[in-house]
Amino acid sequence: MKTLVWVEHEGGELKDATLNAVTAAAKLGEVHLIVAGSTIGGVADAATKIAGVGKVHVADDAAYDHALAENVAPLIVDLMGHHDAFLAPATTTGKNIAPRVAALLDVMQISDILSVEGADTFTRPIYAGNAIATVKTKDAKLVITVRGTAFEKAAAEGGAGVIEAVSSTGDKAISSFVGAEIAESERPELTSAKIIVSGGRALKDAETFEQVIFPLADKLGAAIGASRAAVDAGYVPNDFQVGQTGKIVAPEVYIAVGISGAIQHLAGMKDSKTIIAINKDEDAPIFQVADIGLVGDLYTVVPELLEKL
Amino acid sequence: MKIIVPVKRVIDYNVKPRVKADGTGVDLANVKMSMNPFDEIAIEEAIRLKEKGVATEVVVVSIGPAKAQDTLRTALAMGADRAILIETDEAVEPLGVAKLLTKVAEEEQPGLVILGKQAIDDDSNQTGQMLAALLGWAQGTFASKVEVEGDSVNVTREVDGGLETVRLTLPAIVTADLRLNEPRYASLPNIMKAKAKPLAKKTPADFGVDIAPRLETIKVAEPPQRQAGVKVGSVDELVEKLKALGVSA
Ligand SMILES: Cc1cc2nc3c(=O)[nH]c(=O)nc-3n(C[C@H](O)[C@H](O)[C@H](O)COP(=O)(O)OP(=O)(O)OC[C@H]3O[C@@H](n4cnc5c(N)ncnc54)[C@H](O)[C@@H]3O)c2cc1C
């Protein structure tokens, strides 16, 4: 089988999520890549080095900048003329593009796969991860998004992919990029961090969140996460949200501070290796999944922890 | 401008889903069902656009069993003007739903279709994007802000890195994320009034599209269960455990 994997990139850098999707694709067959955008030479070169890749299709056109789905989907559809499967990481970019491709190909997408069971059979989470479905497709071509935490990253070095320029399908001129507010952070990225410190509604406000959670995270070199309640209340920006409808994470250590453990939150972090919960309510559902729990007031526990670590 | 809002009846978000013992699916017998929470947000946005004078009519559509009428009535009580039920007892996949909605959109000629970004049962996150593809329209997914300006709409999207704004030519598709708005509750008088609002009933056959499923569910299983671990009695004990895990400054 010939697969085509979406290369996610930003600011001239290839994003790690691509590597997990490559691993999933390699289980199906040959791995080819598509890099789209303008000034993407560096990304294309990085893509050729990913272990095990064959052709790296490069579509150099500003119409593909910011991965506008209206412009990108026709490009993928063209390339699917000689590929059997399209795989994208289940990031907000992948989730935006892949279903548009699927519908244009008249294919039912398989979202957020956890494993490849065969050439047409996959597992995927449903009901906020409270059930795992094994699904088999009848479609001739596959369109798939890949849950990053379920697949190892392919090695970023050692490959010998070959660049092949592809002609642009142009600007459909029905959508355009206006602007973005992308936070620059020195901290590790949430989806690839080894340690995450997450705060919930109990953190009261943005200032308190910053005073209590940030120092602990920084001391541990951790990324910062949050529950939906903390994001809705404006303590931290939306990209911090962990959960069914936020980011899916599986770090070595996940420290949940003042988070109750609603199923929608657990859906995003219950595959973490070790879960640590700090909560003043001993019956909080988070303790049902925590490996280590401490019942106590976070406002005394966290400062003490910070001092003693 | 007319706005269409598709809505889905799903398991209530407060209910913990249980996998059936025979592995064929999730047990929905005697389980509380509600409108998909993201669809409530989509309706709220449509109603606000109507209240601002941007939209003239809000039409809600559901594809599902007869019971989905309750979901449509809820939408009408929130403030939608009329409803269409496309009744079927079969589970229709996102691709099939998008094909039916394409026909509805061709008939109704809306300026916007606002959908929830995902349904909390199958968690597919596909229908809006597929509908946009089939109609050849632009899509603003995972929206946290929607501003209609003349013949275009600016949509601010929640993306992995933060927020991004795109400008789309109308007609367009928007899918709602959590922070687009806080949906209102339907008041009792409005629930009474909703009973008199028009609800048209159709079947998939009326639209002549093939909605046969493409995916076969071979089995549905419980995920691996985590065991509750230990509770520690003090910060000192926690520090010790953390150090044993290699977590320290
Ligand atoms: C459609 C939908 C999608 C959703 N998606 C997500 C998602 O992706 N991610 C997500 O997180 N949620 C999501 N939710 C929301 C989810 O249902 C919960 O409402 C949310 O996770 C609760 O956040 P919380 O635990 O911070 O707040 P709460 O449930 O209010 O919990 C606060 C906790 O803090 C504890 N506490 C209070 N004070 C202290 C103190 N001084 N010291 C120690 N502990 C203290 C309390 O005991 C309590 O357990 C979603 C909901 C819906 C309907």
XYZ file of C-alpha atoms and ligand atoms in Angstrom:
611
model
C 0.000 0.000 0.000
C 1.214 3.523 -0.794
C 0.524 6.032 1.951
C 0.706 9.802 1.909
C 1.403 11.567 5.209
C 0.683 15.233 5.883
C 3.782 17.045 7.079
C 2.798 19.549 9.707
C 5.065 22.550 9.980
C 5.127 26.017 11.442
C 7.628 28.832 11.183
C 9.889 26.725 8.958
C 10.055 23.829 11.412
C 8.688 20.352 10.951
C 6.307 19.505 13.800
C 6.874 16.365 15.830
C 3.300 15.148 15.409
C 4.264 14.256 11.833
C 6.625 11.589 13.175
C 3.885 9.718 15.029
C 1.747 9.714 11.886
C 4.702 8.324 9.897
C 4.932 5.391 12.319
C 1.233 4.630 11.820
C 1.614 4.901 8.037
C 4.623 2.559 8.020
C 2.371 -0.156 9.443
C 0.268 0.096 6.285
C 3.004 0.219 3.650
C 5.292 2.622 1.800
C 5.460 6.084 3.340
C 5.413 9.169 1.140
C 5.012 12.692 2.428
C 3.435 15.938 1.308
C 4.905 19.281 2.321
C 2.823 22.290 1.276
C 3.374 26.030 1.658
C 5.841 28.712 0.634
C 9.493 28.924 1.753
C 9.382 25.309 2.806
C 12.807 24.216 1.626
C 14.042 23.610 5.167
C 10.963 21.615 6.117
C 11.213 19.536 2.934
C 14.870 18.753 3.690
C 14.005 17.767 7.252
C 11.217 15.578 5.871
C 13.609 13.634 3.617
C 15.613 12.669 6.700
C 12.713 10.993 8.514
C 13.547 7.297 8.777
C 11.863 5.109 6.190
C 10.298 7.738 3.952
C 10.182 7.441 0.158
C 9.052 10.396 -1.900
C 8.626 13.791 -0.337
C 6.111 15.648 -2.489
C 6.646 19.370 -2.269
C 3.942 21.842 -3.268
C 5.514 25.268 -3.109
C 2.759 27.868 -3.224
C 1.683 30.600 -0.818
C -1.900 29.369 -1.323
C -0.994 26.516 1.039
C 0.372 28.733 3.798
C -1.500 28.345 7.092
C -2.841 25.045 5.712
C -6.122 26.543 4.530
C -8.293 23.454 4.023
C -10.075 24.916 0.996
C -6.760 25.077 -0.880
C -4.960 22.086 0.574
C -7.718 19.494 0.156
C -7.744 19.597 -3.688
C -3.959 19.132 -3.676
C -4.251 16.016 -1.519
C -7.108 14.724 -3.657
C -4.863 15.031 -6.733
C -2.066 13.115 -5.022
C -4.499 10.451 -3.868
C -4.818 9.509 -7.533
C -1.691 7.441 -6.973
C -1.773 6.766 -3.215
C -4.001 4.387 -1.257
C -4.110 6.091 2.124
C -3.886 9.635 3.458
C -2.801 10.041 7.065
C -2.635 13.255 9.071
C -1.777 13.779 12.727
C -4.931 14.396 14.803
C -3.892 17.994 15.469
C -6.193 20.934 14.844
C -4.613 21.179 11.369
C -5.086 17.491 10.571
C -8.632 17.491 11.922
C -9.448 20.506 9.763
C -8.086 19.113 6.494
C -8.610 15.343 6.529
C -12.430 15.216 6.568
C -12.528 17.667 3.664
C -10.244 15.340 1.724
C -12.323 12.316 2.717
C -15.584 13.830 1.516
C -14.046 14.879 -1.810
C -12.842 11.283 -2.257
C -16.219 9.918 -1.090
C -14.495 8.083 1.751
C -15.554 7.775 5.383
C -12.648 9.024 7.497
C -11.345 7.009 10.417
C -10.626 9.556 13.148
C -7.980 9.461 15.825
C -6.719 5.892 15.377
C -5.024 4.153 18.298
C -3.731 1.116 16.413
C -3.475 -0.493 12.994
C -4.996 -3.965 13.156
C -4.767 -4.727 9.454
C -4.848 -3.040 6.056
C -8.491 -2.015 6.573
C -8.971 -2.380 10.325
C -8.196 0.100 13.096
C -9.055 0.873 16.689
C -10.265 4.292 17.777
C -11.667 5.865 20.940
C -15.350 6.766 21.194
C -17.405 8.288 24.029
C -14.485 10.316 25.396
C -12.299 7.233 25.424
C -14.722 5.286 27.610
C -14.953 2.719 24.822
C -12.572 1.564 22.123
C -14.110 0.591 18.794
C -12.491 -1.727 16.279
C -13.643 -0.613 12.843
C -13.154 -2.089 9.406
C -13.595 0.061 6.333
C -15.177 -0.907 3.039
C -13.746 2.110 1.221
C -11.130 1.583 -1.481
C -8.972 4.454 -0.185
C -8.217 5.322 3.402
C -8.357 8.700 5.099
C -7.093 8.601 8.663
C -6.134 10.897 11.507
C -3.588 9.552 13.971
C -3.612 10.023 17.740
C -0.039 11.035 18.543
C 0.119 9.450 21.983
C -0.733 6.012 20.556
C 2.258 5.735 18.217
C 5.972 6.151 18.826
C 7.742 8.873 16.889
C 9.622 7.754 13.801
C 13.311 8.679 13.938
C 13.819 12.214 12.616
C 17.222 11.263 11.166
C 18.536 8.487 8.978
C 16.059 8.603 6.122
C 16.848 9.200 2.479
C 13.630 10.534 1.027
C 13.581 11.992 -2.463
C 12.039 15.386 -3.126
C 9.533 15.593 -5.948
C 7.950 18.909 -6.846
C 4.209 18.783 -7.492
C 2.228 21.416 -9.338
C -0.079 23.656 -7.390
C -3.844 23.331 -7.463
C -3.976 27.068 -6.787
C -5.935 29.402 -4.563
C -9.682 28.670 -4.459
C -10.097 32.262 -3.265
C -12.906 31.506 -0.791
C -10.811 31.749 2.360
C -7.821 33.689 3.588
C -5.651 33.939 6.658
C -6.164 37.113 8.687
C -3.924 36.658 11.716
C -2.966 34.532 14.677
C -2.225 34.820 18.351
C 0.287 32.087 18.904
C 1.924 32.160 22.294
C 5.696 31.815 22.299
C 6.836 29.821 25.280
C 10.151 28.615 26.621
C 8.342 25.744 28.262
C 8.069 22.300 26.662
C 5.151 21.721 24.306
C 2.155 20.179 26.046
C 1.788 17.210 23.701
C 5.430 16.161 23.866
C 6.373 17.099 27.457
C 7.708 14.457 29.853
C 6.102 16.178 32.835
C 2.895 18.222 32.913
C 1.536 20.290 35.775
C -2.164 21.041 35.240
C -4.400 23.359 37.177
C -8.187 23.459 37.532
C -10.982 25.689 38.659
C -9.566 25.718 42.186
C -6.838 28.138 41.033
C -9.329 31.027 41.298
C -7.998 33.447 38.681
C -5.235 34.072 36.158
C -2.944 35.665 38.728
C -3.282 32.861 41.233
C -2.800 30.250 38.527
C 0.399 31.967 37.508
C 1.644 32.316 41.089
C 0.894 28.738 42.106
C 1.258 26.556 39.009
C 3.962 28.304 36.967
C 6.787 28.080 39.575
C 6.111 24.375 40.187
C 6.104 23.654 36.459
C 9.282 25.649 35.921
C 11.076 23.969 38.778
C 10.311 20.586 37.206
C 10.897 21.692 33.617
C 7.280 20.783 32.962
C 4.651 21.935 30.498
C 1.503 23.567 31.832
C -1.971 22.201 31.265
C -5.437 23.088 32.476
C -8.984 21.843 32.770
C -11.738 23.312 30.664
C -13.065 25.151 33.720
C -9.726 26.934 34.153
C -9.607 27.888 30.470
C -13.251 29.008 30.316
C -12.660 31.241 33.319
C -9.705 32.840 31.544
C -6.939 31.663 33.909
C -4.917 30.439 30.914
C -5.353 30.442 27.109
C -7.301 27.792 25.193
C -4.230 25.930 23.987
C -3.591 24.745 27.576
C -6.772 22.661 27.695
C -6.344 18.939 28.208
C -9.271 16.629 27.519
C -11.763 15.032 25.174
C -12.047 18.223 23.200
C -8.686 19.734 24.024
C -5.252 18.168 23.825
C -4.544 14.497 24.346
C -1.424 13.992 26.426
C 0.462 11.015 27.829
C 3.533 12.291 29.696
C 5.685 10.295 32.095
C 4.197 12.267 34.968
C 0.934 14.242 35.054
C 0.305 16.351 38.134
C -3.329 17.461 38.484
C -3.793 20.315 40.929
C -7.324 21.287 41.951
C -8.901 19.316 39.125
C -11.912 17.122 39.944
C -11.405 14.533 37.210
C -14.506 14.823 34.998
C -14.636 12.157 32.263
C -13.960 14.836 29.655
C -10.717 15.746 31.409
C -9.673 12.136 32.043
C -10.157 11.451 28.327
C -7.176 13.671 27.636
C -4.693 12.406 30.224
C -5.526 8.956 31.478
C -2.825 7.329 29.388
C -0.153 9.235 31.301
C 2.388 6.895 32.842
C 2.075 8.201 36.393
C -0.779 10.427 37.545
C -0.447 12.520 40.669
C -3.437 14.339 42.124
C -3.621 17.097 44.672
C -7.178 17.841 45.733
C -8.847 18.824 48.975
C -11.837 16.552 48.361
C -10.896 12.966 49.119
C -13.823 11.734 47.018
C -12.793 13.635 43.890
C -12.951 11.237 40.900
C -9.387 12.142 39.946
C -8.225 9.898 42.811
C -9.766 6.880 41.033
C -7.146 7.155 38.308
C -4.278 8.686 40.289
C -1.252 6.557 41.141
C -0.329 8.931 43.915
C -2.859 11.143 45.638
C -2.523 13.790 48.269
C -5.663 15.072 49.955
C -5.047 18.635 50.984
C -5.396 22.317 50.298
C -3.326 23.151 47.237
C -2.509 26.564 48.673
C -0.472 24.943 51.429
C 0.600 21.790 49.571
C 2.040 23.376 46.428
C 4.245 25.975 48.173
C 5.555 23.292 50.525
C 6.208 20.990 47.582
C 8.040 23.743 45.777
C 10.266 24.287 48.785
C 11.063 20.616 49.382
C 11.623 19.388 45.839
C -29.612 35.518 5.703
C -30.792 32.112 6.774
C -28.742 29.951 9.157
C -28.990 26.175 9.359
C -27.925 24.398 12.537
C -27.729 20.601 12.480
C -28.219 18.981 15.907
C -27.628 15.478 17.237
C -29.240 13.599 20.090
C -26.506 11.931 22.124
C -25.820 10.444 25.541
C -25.912 13.195 28.181
C -22.417 14.445 28.932
C -22.816 13.760 32.648
C -23.441 10.047 32.109
C -20.514 7.651 32.213
C -20.899 5.402 29.171
C -20.875 1.632 29.743
C -19.744 -0.848 27.140
C -22.272 -3.636 26.486
C -21.193 -7.043 27.715
C -21.493 -8.542 24.216
C -19.060 -5.974 22.823
C -21.458 -4.592 20.204
C -21.513 -1.033 21.459
C -22.293 1.264 24.349
C -25.424 0.632 26.404
C -27.931 3.406 25.700
C -31.037 1.697 27.129
C -32.544 3.850 29.884
C -29.669 6.295 29.659
C -30.336 10.031 29.756
C -30.006 11.540 26.283
C -29.527 15.222 25.481
C -28.517 17.537 22.715
C -24.821 17.294 21.847
C -23.292 20.154 23.916
C -21.413 21.620 20.949
C -24.693 21.831 19.013
C -26.228 23.910 21.809
C -23.363 26.337 21.338
C -23.992 26.349 17.577
C -27.689 27.180 18.084
C -26.878 29.900 20.572
C -24.553 31.527 18.047
C -27.189 31.378 15.315
C -29.823 32.898 17.606
C -27.458 35.690 18.626
C -26.796 36.471 14.969
C -30.548 36.689 14.487
C -30.941 38.937 17.517
C -28.236 41.204 16.081
C -30.182 41.466 12.853
C -27.555 39.576 10.846
C -29.691 36.477 10.343
C -33.364 36.385 9.487
C -34.222 32.763 10.167
C -32.680 29.844 12.091
C -33.550 26.361 10.835
C -32.521 23.318 12.867
C -32.098 19.873 11.330
C -31.619 16.500 12.960
C -30.930 13.145 11.405
C -31.892 10.380 13.775
C -34.692 8.403 15.418
C -38.200 9.770 16.148
C -36.904 10.733 19.600
C -34.616 13.317 17.988
C -37.782 15.439 17.860
C -37.181 16.213 21.538
C -33.781 17.595 20.636
C -35.312 19.700 17.866
C -37.996 21.009 20.259
C -35.241 22.035 22.667
C -33.592 23.953 19.837
C -36.916 25.599 18.960
C -37.424 26.526 22.620
C -33.987 28.165 22.644
C -35.131 30.342 19.756
C -34.789 28.523 16.430
C -37.667 29.224 14.029
C -38.398 25.854 12.484
C -37.134 22.319 12.418
C -36.585 19.454 10.004
C -36.331 15.864 11.189
C -34.810 13.368 8.784
C -35.988 10.245 10.498
C -34.019 7.015 10.500
C -33.296 4.300 13.024
C -30.024 3.435 11.343
C -26.800 4.984 12.594
C -25.743 7.428 9.890
C -22.019 8.146 9.600
C -20.652 11.696 9.239
C -20.261 11.233 5.466
C -23.928 10.219 5.146
C -25.027 13.060 7.405
C -22.989 15.509 5.319
C -24.625 14.206 2.128
C -28.127 14.672 3.561
C -27.233 18.129 4.860
C -25.886 19.039 1.423
C -29.341 18.393 -0.021
C -30.983 20.407 2.746
C -28.573 23.293 2.130
C -29.242 23.187 -1.623
C -32.958 23.503 -0.907
C -32.747 26.071 1.862
C -29.898 28.231 0.505
C -28.517 29.351 3.883
C -25.767 31.951 4.265
C -24.216 29.974 7.097
C -24.383 26.463 8.447
C -23.173 26.327 12.051
C -22.457 22.883 13.492
C -20.890 21.569 16.684
C -17.229 20.696 16.135
C -17.764 17.115 17.242
C -20.412 14.868 18.719
C -19.512 13.522 22.137
C -20.619 9.979 21.246
C -18.518 9.002 18.223
C -16.038 11.891 18.659
C -15.507 11.931 14.880
C -15.079 15.683 14.300
C -15.855 15.377 10.579
C -19.379 16.443 9.598
C -18.810 20.195 9.200
C -15.655 19.768 7.156
C -17.317 17.145 4.952
C -20.356 19.327 4.366
C -18.075 22.214 3.394
C -16.282 19.939 0.926
C -19.478 18.656 -0.690
C -20.924 22.163 -1.043
C -17.585 23.621 -2.167
C -17.829 26.218 0.610
C -15.209 27.585 2.977
C -14.969 26.231 6.518
C -14.178 27.881 9.834
C -13.680 25.015 12.256
C -13.310 25.090 16.075
C -14.680 28.619 16.231
C -14.419 30.803 19.306
C -15.605 33.994 17.572
C -17.793 34.605 14.514
C -18.194 38.032 12.920
C -20.236 38.478 9.764
C -19.115 41.449 7.656
C -21.004 41.971 4.432
C -20.498 38.974 2.191
C -17.820 37.375 4.331
C -17.348 36.074 7.843
C -14.311 36.298 10.099
C -13.884 33.190 12.205
C -11.434 32.974 15.100
C -10.382 29.370 15.556
C -8.997 27.525 18.580
C -5.862 25.858 17.224
C -3.113 23.877 18.945
C -0.807 26.892 19.168
C -3.448 29.389 20.313
C -5.907 31.320 18.165
C -6.100 31.923 14.422
C -8.468 34.087 12.418
C -9.596 33.317 8.873
C -11.856 35.237 6.550
C -14.364 33.154 4.603
C -16.567 34.067 1.659
C -20.253 33.451 2.365
C -21.993 31.052 2.212
C -19.748 29.191 4.618
C -19.560 26.489 7.260
C -18.659 27.174 10.885
C -18.072 24.554 13.572
C -18.438 25.641 17.187
C -15.868 25.122 19.903
C -16.519 25.371 23.641
C -15.742 29.029 24.112
C -17.821 30.488 21.289
C -20.580 31.396 23.764
C -22.529 30.145 26.738
C -25.811 28.689 25.533
C -29.000 29.952 27.134
C -31.544 27.789 28.886
C -34.961 27.634 27.338
C -37.545 29.378 29.524
C -40.820 27.654 30.330
C -42.932 30.018 28.185
C -40.547 29.433 25.287
C -40.761 25.672 25.757
C -44.566 26.010 25.492
C -44.273 28.227 22.424
C -41.844 25.824 20.773
C -44.573 23.192 20.622
C -46.375 25.275 18.038
C -43.354 25.935 15.841
C -43.187 24.014 12.539
C -41.370 20.666 12.469
C -41.202 18.975 9.072
C -40.622 15.236 8.877
C -38.646 13.606 6.105
C -36.756 10.394 5.534
C -33.332 9.831 3.968
C -35.104 8.284 0.963
C -36.705 11.679 0.206
C -33.253 13.001 -0.609
C -32.084 10.129 -2.790
C -28.574 9.865 -1.392
C -26.680 6.730 -0.500
C -26.059 6.707 3.238
C -25.059 3.065 3.607
C -22.306 2.809 6.218
C -18.735 2.442 5.039
C -17.334 1.369 8.375
C -18.200 -1.857 10.076
C -17.813 -1.905 13.846
C -16.265 -5.246 14.627
C -16.267 -4.786 18.347
C -16.460 -2.239 21.114
C -14.363 -2.849 24.201
C -13.600 -1.205 27.498
C -10.330 0.715 27.506
C -7.608 -0.580 29.825
C -8.668 0.415 33.340
C -6.354 2.291 35.637
C -6.175 1.114 39.213
C -6.387 3.728 41.914
C -2.965 3.967 43.507
C -1.916 5.073 46.945
C -2.731 8.142 48.963
C 0.172 9.770 50.696
C -0.255 11.547 54.004
C 2.165 14.405 53.675
C 4.118 16.550 51.271
C 7.321 14.852 52.462
C 5.967 11.492 51.352
C 4.928 12.977 48.024
C 8.401 14.440 47.529
C 9.910 11.022 48.230
C 7.633 9.358 45.693
C 8.377 12.039 43.124
C 12.110 11.625 43.604
C 11.722 7.874 43.160
C 10.125 8.645 39.800
C 13.048 10.828 38.895
C 10.998 13.991 39.270
C 12.901 16.676 41.089
C 14.320 20.096 40.480
C -18.812 19.002 25.577
C -17.889 19.109 26.739
C -16.539 19.010 26.518
C -15.645 19.128 27.574
N -14.316 19.007 27.319
C -13.442 19.125 28.339
C -12.028 19.003 28.129
O -11.563 18.796 27.005
N -11.211 19.136 29.206
C -11.672 19.365 30.478
O -10.870 19.476 31.412
N -12.999 19.471 30.701
C -13.883 19.374 29.663
N -15.224 19.534 29.932
C -15.650 20.021 31.250
C -15.742 18.952 32.332
O -17.004 18.338 32.260
C -15.572 19.605 33.721
O -16.551 20.584 33.890
C -14.205 20.242 33.946
O -13.178 19.345 33.582
C -14.063 20.627 35.399
O -12.855 21.331 35.613
P -12.171 21.327 37.045
O -11.856 19.939 37.445
O -11.059 22.314 36.986
O -13.289 21.988 37.968
P -14.176 21.354 39.108
O -14.900 20.158 38.628
O -14.959 22.469 39.689
O -13.125 20.837 40.161
C -12.365 21.657 40.984
C -11.659 20.751 41.969
O -10.787 21.510 42.770
C -10.834 21.026 44.097
N -10.427 22.134 44.961
C -11.071 23.300 45.217
N -10.349 24.073 46.028
C -9.206 23.398 46.311
C -8.069 23.676 47.103
N -7.945 24.829 47.773
N -7.101 22.746 47.174
C -7.204 21.576 46.498
N -8.269 21.258 45.735
C -9.260 22.164 45.648
C -12.248 20.595 44.302
O -12.304 19.611 45.325
C -12.612 20.039 42.936
O -12.344 18.643 42.868
C -16.116 19.376 28.878
C -17.487 19.459 29.101
C -18.366 19.331 28.049
C -19.838 19.427 28.317
